[in-house]
C-alpha positions as semicolon CSV with decimal commas, in nm:
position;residue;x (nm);y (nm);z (nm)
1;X;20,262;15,415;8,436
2;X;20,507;15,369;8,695
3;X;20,772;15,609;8,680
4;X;20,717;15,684;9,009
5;X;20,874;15,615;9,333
6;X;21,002;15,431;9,730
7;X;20,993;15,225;10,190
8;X;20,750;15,015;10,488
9;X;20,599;14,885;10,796
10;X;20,227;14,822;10,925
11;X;20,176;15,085;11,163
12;X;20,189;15,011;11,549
13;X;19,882;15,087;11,708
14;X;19,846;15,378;11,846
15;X;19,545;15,648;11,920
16;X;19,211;15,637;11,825
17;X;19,140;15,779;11,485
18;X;18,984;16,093;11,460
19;X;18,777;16,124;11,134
20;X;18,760;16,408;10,916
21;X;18,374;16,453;11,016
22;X;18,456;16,437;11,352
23;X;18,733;16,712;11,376
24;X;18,485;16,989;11,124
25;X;18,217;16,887;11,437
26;X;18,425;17,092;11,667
27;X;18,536;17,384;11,406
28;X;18,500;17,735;11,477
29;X;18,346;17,994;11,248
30;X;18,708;18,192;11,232
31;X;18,717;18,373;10,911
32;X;18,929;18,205;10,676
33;X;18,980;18,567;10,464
34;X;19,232;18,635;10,736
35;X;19,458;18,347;10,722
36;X;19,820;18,315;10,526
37;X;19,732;18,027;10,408
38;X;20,088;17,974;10,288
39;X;20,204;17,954;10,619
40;X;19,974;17,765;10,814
41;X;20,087;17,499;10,986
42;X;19,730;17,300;11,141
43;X;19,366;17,329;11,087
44;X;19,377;17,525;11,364
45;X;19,554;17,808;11,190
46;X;19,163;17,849;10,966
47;X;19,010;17,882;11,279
48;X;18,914;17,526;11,182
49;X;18,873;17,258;10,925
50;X;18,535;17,460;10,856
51;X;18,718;17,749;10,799
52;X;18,987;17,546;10,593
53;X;18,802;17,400;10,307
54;X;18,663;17,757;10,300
55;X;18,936;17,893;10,217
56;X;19,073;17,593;9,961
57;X;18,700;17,639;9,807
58;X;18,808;17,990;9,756
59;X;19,118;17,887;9,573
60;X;18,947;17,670;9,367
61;X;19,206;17,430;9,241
62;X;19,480;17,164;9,345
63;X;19,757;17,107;9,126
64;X;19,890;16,759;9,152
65;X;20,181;16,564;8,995
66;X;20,286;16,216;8,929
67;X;19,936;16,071;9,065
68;X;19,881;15,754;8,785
69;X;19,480;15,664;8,762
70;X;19,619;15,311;8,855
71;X;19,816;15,408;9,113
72;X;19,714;15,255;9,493
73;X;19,367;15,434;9,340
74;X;19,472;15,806;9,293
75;X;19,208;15,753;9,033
76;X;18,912;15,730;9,275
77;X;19,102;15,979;9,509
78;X;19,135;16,227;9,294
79;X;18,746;16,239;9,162
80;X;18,596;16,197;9,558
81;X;18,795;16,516;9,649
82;X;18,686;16,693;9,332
83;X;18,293;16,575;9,458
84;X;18,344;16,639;9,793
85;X;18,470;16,992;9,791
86;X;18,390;17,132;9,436
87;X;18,754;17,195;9,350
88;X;18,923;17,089;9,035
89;X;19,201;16,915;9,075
90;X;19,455;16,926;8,777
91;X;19,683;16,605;8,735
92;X;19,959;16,687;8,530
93;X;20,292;16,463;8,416
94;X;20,129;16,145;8,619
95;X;20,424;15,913;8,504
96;X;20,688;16,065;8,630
97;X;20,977;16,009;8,901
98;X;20,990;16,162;9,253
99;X;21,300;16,330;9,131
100;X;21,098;16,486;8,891
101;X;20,855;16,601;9,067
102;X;21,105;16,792;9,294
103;X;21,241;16,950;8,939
104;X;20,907;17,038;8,852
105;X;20,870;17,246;9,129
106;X;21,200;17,436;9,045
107;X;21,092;17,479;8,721
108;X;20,725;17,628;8,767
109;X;20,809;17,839;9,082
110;X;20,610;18,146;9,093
111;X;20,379;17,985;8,809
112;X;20,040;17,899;8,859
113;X;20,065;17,578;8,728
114;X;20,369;17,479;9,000
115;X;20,287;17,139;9,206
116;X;20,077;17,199;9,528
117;X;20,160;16,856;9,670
118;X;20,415;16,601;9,656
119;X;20,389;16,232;9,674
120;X;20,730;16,071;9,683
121;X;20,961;15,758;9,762
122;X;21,209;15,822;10,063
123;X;21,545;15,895;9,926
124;X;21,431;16,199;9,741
125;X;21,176;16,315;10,026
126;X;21,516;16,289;10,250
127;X;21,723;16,490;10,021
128;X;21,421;16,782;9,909
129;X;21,353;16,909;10,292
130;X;21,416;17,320;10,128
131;X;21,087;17,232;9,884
132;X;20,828;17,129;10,169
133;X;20,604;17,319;10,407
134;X;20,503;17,172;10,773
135;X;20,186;17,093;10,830
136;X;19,990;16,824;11,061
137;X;19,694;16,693;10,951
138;X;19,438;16,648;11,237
139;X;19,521;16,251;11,224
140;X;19,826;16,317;11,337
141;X;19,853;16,119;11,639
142;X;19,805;15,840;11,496
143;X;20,079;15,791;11,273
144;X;20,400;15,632;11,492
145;X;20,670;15,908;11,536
146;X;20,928;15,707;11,301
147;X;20,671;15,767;11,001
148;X;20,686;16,157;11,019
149;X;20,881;16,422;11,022
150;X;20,834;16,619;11,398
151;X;20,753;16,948;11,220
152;X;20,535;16,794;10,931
153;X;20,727;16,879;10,683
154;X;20,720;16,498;10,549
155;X;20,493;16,236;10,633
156;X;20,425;15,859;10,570
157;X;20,079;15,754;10,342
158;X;20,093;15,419;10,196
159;X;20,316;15,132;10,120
160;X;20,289;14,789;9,960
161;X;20,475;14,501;9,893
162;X;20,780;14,463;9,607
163;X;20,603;14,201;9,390
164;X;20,658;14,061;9,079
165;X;20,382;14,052;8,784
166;X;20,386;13,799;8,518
167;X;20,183;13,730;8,218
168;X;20,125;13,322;8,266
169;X;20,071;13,310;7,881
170;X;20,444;13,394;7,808
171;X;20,678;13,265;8,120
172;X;20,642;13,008;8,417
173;X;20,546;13,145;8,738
174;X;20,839;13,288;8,891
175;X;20,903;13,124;9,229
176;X;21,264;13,216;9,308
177;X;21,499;13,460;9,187
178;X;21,718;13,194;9,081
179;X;21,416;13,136;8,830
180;X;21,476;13,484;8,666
181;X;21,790;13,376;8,557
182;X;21,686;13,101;8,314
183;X;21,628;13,080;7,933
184;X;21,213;13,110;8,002
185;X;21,304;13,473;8,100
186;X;21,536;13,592;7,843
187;X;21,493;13,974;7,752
188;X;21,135;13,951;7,975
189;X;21,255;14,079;8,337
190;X;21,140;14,500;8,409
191;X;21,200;14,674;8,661
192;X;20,967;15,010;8,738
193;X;21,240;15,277;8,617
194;X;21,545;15,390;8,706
195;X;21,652;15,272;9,032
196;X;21,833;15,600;9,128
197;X;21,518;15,808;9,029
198;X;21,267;15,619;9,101
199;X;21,165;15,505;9,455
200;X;20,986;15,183;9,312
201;X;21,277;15,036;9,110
202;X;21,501;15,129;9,408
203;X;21,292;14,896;9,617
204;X;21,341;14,617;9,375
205;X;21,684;14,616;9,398
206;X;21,638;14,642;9,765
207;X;21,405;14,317;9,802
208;X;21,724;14,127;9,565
209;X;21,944;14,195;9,776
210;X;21,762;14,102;10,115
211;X;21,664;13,755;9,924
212;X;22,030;13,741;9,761
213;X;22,253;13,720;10,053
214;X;22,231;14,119;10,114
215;X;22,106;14,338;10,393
216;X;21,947;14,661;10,462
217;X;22,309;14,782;10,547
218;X;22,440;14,584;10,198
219;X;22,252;14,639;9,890
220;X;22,537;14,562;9,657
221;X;22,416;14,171;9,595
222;X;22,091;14,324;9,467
223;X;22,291;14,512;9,253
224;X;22,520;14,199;9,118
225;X;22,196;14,051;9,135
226;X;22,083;14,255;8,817
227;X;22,418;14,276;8,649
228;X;22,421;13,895;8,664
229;X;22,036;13,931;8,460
230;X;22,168;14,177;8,216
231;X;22,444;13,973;8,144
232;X;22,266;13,668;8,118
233;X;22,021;13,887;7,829
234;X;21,722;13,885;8,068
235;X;21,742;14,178;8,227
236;X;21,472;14,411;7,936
237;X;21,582;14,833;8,023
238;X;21,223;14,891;7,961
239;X;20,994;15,123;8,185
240;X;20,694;14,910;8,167
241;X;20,363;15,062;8,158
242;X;19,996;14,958;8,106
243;X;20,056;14,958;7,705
244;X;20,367;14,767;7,726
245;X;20,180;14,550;7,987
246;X;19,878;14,532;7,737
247;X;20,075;14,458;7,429
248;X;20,327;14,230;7,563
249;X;20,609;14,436;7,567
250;X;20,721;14,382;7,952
251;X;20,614;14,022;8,051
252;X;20,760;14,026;8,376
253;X;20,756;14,340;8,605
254;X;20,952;14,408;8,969
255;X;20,647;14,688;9,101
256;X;20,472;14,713;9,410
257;X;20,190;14,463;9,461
258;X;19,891;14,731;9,445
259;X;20,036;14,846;9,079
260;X;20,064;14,482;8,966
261;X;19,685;14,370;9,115
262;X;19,617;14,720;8,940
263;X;19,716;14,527;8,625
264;X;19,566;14,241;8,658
265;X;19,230;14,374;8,705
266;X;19,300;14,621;8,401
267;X;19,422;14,353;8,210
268;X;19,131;14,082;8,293
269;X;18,993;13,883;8,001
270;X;19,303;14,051;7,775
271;X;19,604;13,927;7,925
272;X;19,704;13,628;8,169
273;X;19,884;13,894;8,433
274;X;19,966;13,716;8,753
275;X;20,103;13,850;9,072
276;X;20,338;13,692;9,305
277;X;20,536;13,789;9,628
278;X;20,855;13,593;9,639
279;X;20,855;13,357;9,975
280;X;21,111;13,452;10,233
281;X;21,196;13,828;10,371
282;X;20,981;14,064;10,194
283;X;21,018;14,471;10,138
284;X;20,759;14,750;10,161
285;X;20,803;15,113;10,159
286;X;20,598;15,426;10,208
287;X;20,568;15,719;10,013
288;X;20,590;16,037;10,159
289;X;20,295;16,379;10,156
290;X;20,457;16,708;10,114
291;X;20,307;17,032;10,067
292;X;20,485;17,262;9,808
293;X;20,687;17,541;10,023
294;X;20,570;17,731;9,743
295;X;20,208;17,618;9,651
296;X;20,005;17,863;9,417
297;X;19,715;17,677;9,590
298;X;19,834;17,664;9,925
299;X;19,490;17,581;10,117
300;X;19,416;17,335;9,861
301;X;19,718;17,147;9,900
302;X;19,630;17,148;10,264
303;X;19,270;17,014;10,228
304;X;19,446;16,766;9,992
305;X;19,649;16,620;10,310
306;X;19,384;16,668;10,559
307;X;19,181;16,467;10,298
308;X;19,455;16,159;10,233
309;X;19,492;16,101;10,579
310;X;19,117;16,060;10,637
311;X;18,891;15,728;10,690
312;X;18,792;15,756;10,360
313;X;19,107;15,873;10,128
314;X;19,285;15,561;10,365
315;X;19,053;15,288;10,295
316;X;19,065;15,399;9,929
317;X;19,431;15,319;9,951
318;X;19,343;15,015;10,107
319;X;19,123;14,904;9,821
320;X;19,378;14,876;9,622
321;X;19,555;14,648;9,766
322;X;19,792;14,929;9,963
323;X;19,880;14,950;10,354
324;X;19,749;15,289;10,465
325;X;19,943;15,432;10,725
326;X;19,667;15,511;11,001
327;X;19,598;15,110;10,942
328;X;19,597;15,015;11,302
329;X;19,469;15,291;11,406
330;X;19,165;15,236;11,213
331;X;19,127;14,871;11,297
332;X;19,147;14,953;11,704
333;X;18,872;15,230;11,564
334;X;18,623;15,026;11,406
335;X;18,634;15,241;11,122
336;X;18,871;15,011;10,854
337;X;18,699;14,890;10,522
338;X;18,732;14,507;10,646
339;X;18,594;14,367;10,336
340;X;18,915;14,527;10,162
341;X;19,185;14,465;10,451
342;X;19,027;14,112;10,447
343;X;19,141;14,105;10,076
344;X;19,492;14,228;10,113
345;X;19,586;14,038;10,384
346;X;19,833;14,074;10,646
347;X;20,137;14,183;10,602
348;X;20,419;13,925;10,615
349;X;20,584;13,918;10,962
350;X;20,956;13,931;10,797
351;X;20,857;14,296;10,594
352;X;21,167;14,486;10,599
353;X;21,145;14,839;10,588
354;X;21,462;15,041;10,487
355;X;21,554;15,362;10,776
356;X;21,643;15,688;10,634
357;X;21,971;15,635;10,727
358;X;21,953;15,291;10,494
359;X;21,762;15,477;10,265
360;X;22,031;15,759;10,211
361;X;22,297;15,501;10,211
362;X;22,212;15,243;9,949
363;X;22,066;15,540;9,717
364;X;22,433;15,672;9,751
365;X;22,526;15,333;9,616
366;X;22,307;15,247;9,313
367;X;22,419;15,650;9,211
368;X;22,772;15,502;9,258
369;X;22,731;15,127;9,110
370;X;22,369;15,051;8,874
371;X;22,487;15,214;8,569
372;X;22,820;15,077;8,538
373;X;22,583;14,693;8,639
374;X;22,348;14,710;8,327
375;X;22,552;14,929;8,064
């Protein structure tokens, strides 16, 4: 399920959102026949957003990677866009790590079936800059300058918070990390991957540390953290999934909160799948929307993003029990799902979000230190 990804923040408010509807209101008739698509850089390169999804109709297809069914609802995502503008979307290798999706799109260069879009945790997005194309989605303005790249070449989507899921049936809940260490857990704690691949398991190790003495600056007590687990036999080097959720396999998963709700809805009437969010400092973190430098659907991938970044695609997010990054936005709007922010909640006031700089830094160390910690 979760091979994927990692960093956070509820966005400041800033500008009135400006919906998808809204901006194809004031589009021009340009013809989209004309436009390098590859190269374009704004709706207003189409001549419009009218002239855009022209153009991406034309095309015909959107090739997307590492997009779970489960994940913050890539599911529903996936099938609107499909509805809304009669392009099929192919969703290939959804399990896999940021990292991989960067090597996918080494691999398949020049091939039609190469990624068109990226979805990824920070520390690869900060070290894969040669793979993306800029582009600024007509919501632009309303994402805070520390959540985007100036040129577009990277931008923040969604985040949620590092949680832990639990089947009730098997262990107690888990209230403290301390907890994790005892004989109730032993062989039971997963994390989601590997924490130098994957953004999500990163994070987990990131949330130990802040809650074991560490510091944005200092994950290395996350990272004793977990060689103190393994060493103690609890510590399972599964990559949990639905099945393994399902059969039992991984009774007690470190994932972000909308994959573990994801789980307990999936799991309802099946399996006694809880989900908790340790008290004390908490850590989110947002993926990151890239668009393939070299997209065989390049308008596609840019409907894709203009798409995401809508009302709608953000409140799907939302849904799901993710923070959309136009969040505020849309509340000072009027146009946020409240039913489903009313669900999620706020999020806590002590949220830590890692900086790139932190990012880069403790990714250099869990390269350096995890393996050697759970050999």
């Amino acid at each position: 399920m979760f091979t994927k990804r990692a960093i956070l923040g509820v966005a400041a408010a800033t500008a009135v959102a400006v919906t998808l509807s809204a901006c194809s209101a004031g589009s021009s008739d340009a013809a989209s026949g004309d436009v390098d698509a590859a190269t374009a850089t704004s709706v207003a390169d189409f001549g419009g957003f009218d002239g855009l999804v022209k153009a991406a109709e034309a095309e015909g297809e959107l090739n997307v990677i590492a997009l779970p069914e489960n994940w913050a609802n890539y599911g529903k995502l996936i099938s609107l866009f499909e509805e809304k503008y009669d392009i099929t979307v192919n969703s290939s290798n959804p399990d896999v790590s940021s990292a991989e999706e960067i090597q996918a799109a080494e691999n398949l260069k020049g091939q039609d079936t190469a990624p068109d879009v990226f979805d990824l945790g920070s520390a690869v997005t900060l070290d894969s800059l040669e793979y993306f194309a800029p582009y600024k989605v007509e919501t632009w303005d309303d994402i805070p300058a520390d959540y985007k790249e100036e040129s577009g070449l990277w931008v923040y989507d969604y985040t949620g918070l590092m949680s832990i899921g639990y089947d009730a049936d098997a262990v107690p809940a888990p209230e403290s990390l301390e907890d994790l260490l005892g004989a109730d857990y032993k062989g039971k704690v997963a994390i989601n991957g590997d924490p130098t691949q994957a953004g999500a398991a990163a994070a987990a190790v990131n949330l130990v540390a802040l809650q074991n003495g560490g510091s944005a600056d200092d994950i290395q007590p996350g990272i004793d953290f977990f060689e103190q687990l393994n060493d103690a036999g609890n510590f399972l080097p599964v990559d949990p999934a639905p099945a393994t959720i399902a059969s039992g396999e991984t009774p007690v998963v470190f994932d972000w909160s909308y994959n573990n709700l994801a789980e307990k809805k999936a799991n309802e009437g099946q399996r006694n799948w809880q989900v908790t969010v340790l008290p004390g400092v908490a850590v989110g973190s947002y993926y990151n929307q890239a668009i393939n430098v070299d997209a065989p659907n390049p308008a596609a991938a840019r409907l894709w993003q203009e798409f995401i970044f809508s009302d709608e695609a953000q409140n799907l997010y939302l849904e799901a029990g993710a923070y959309p990054v136009r969040l505020a936005a849309m509340v000072e709007a009027g146009t946020v799902d409240q039913d489903a922010l009313d669900a999620v909640g706020e999020a806590p006031a002590d949220l830590v979000q890692f900086t790139a700089e932190q990012t880069e830094a403790a990714s250099a160390l869990l390269a350096e230190k995890w393996a050697a910690a759970i050999q």
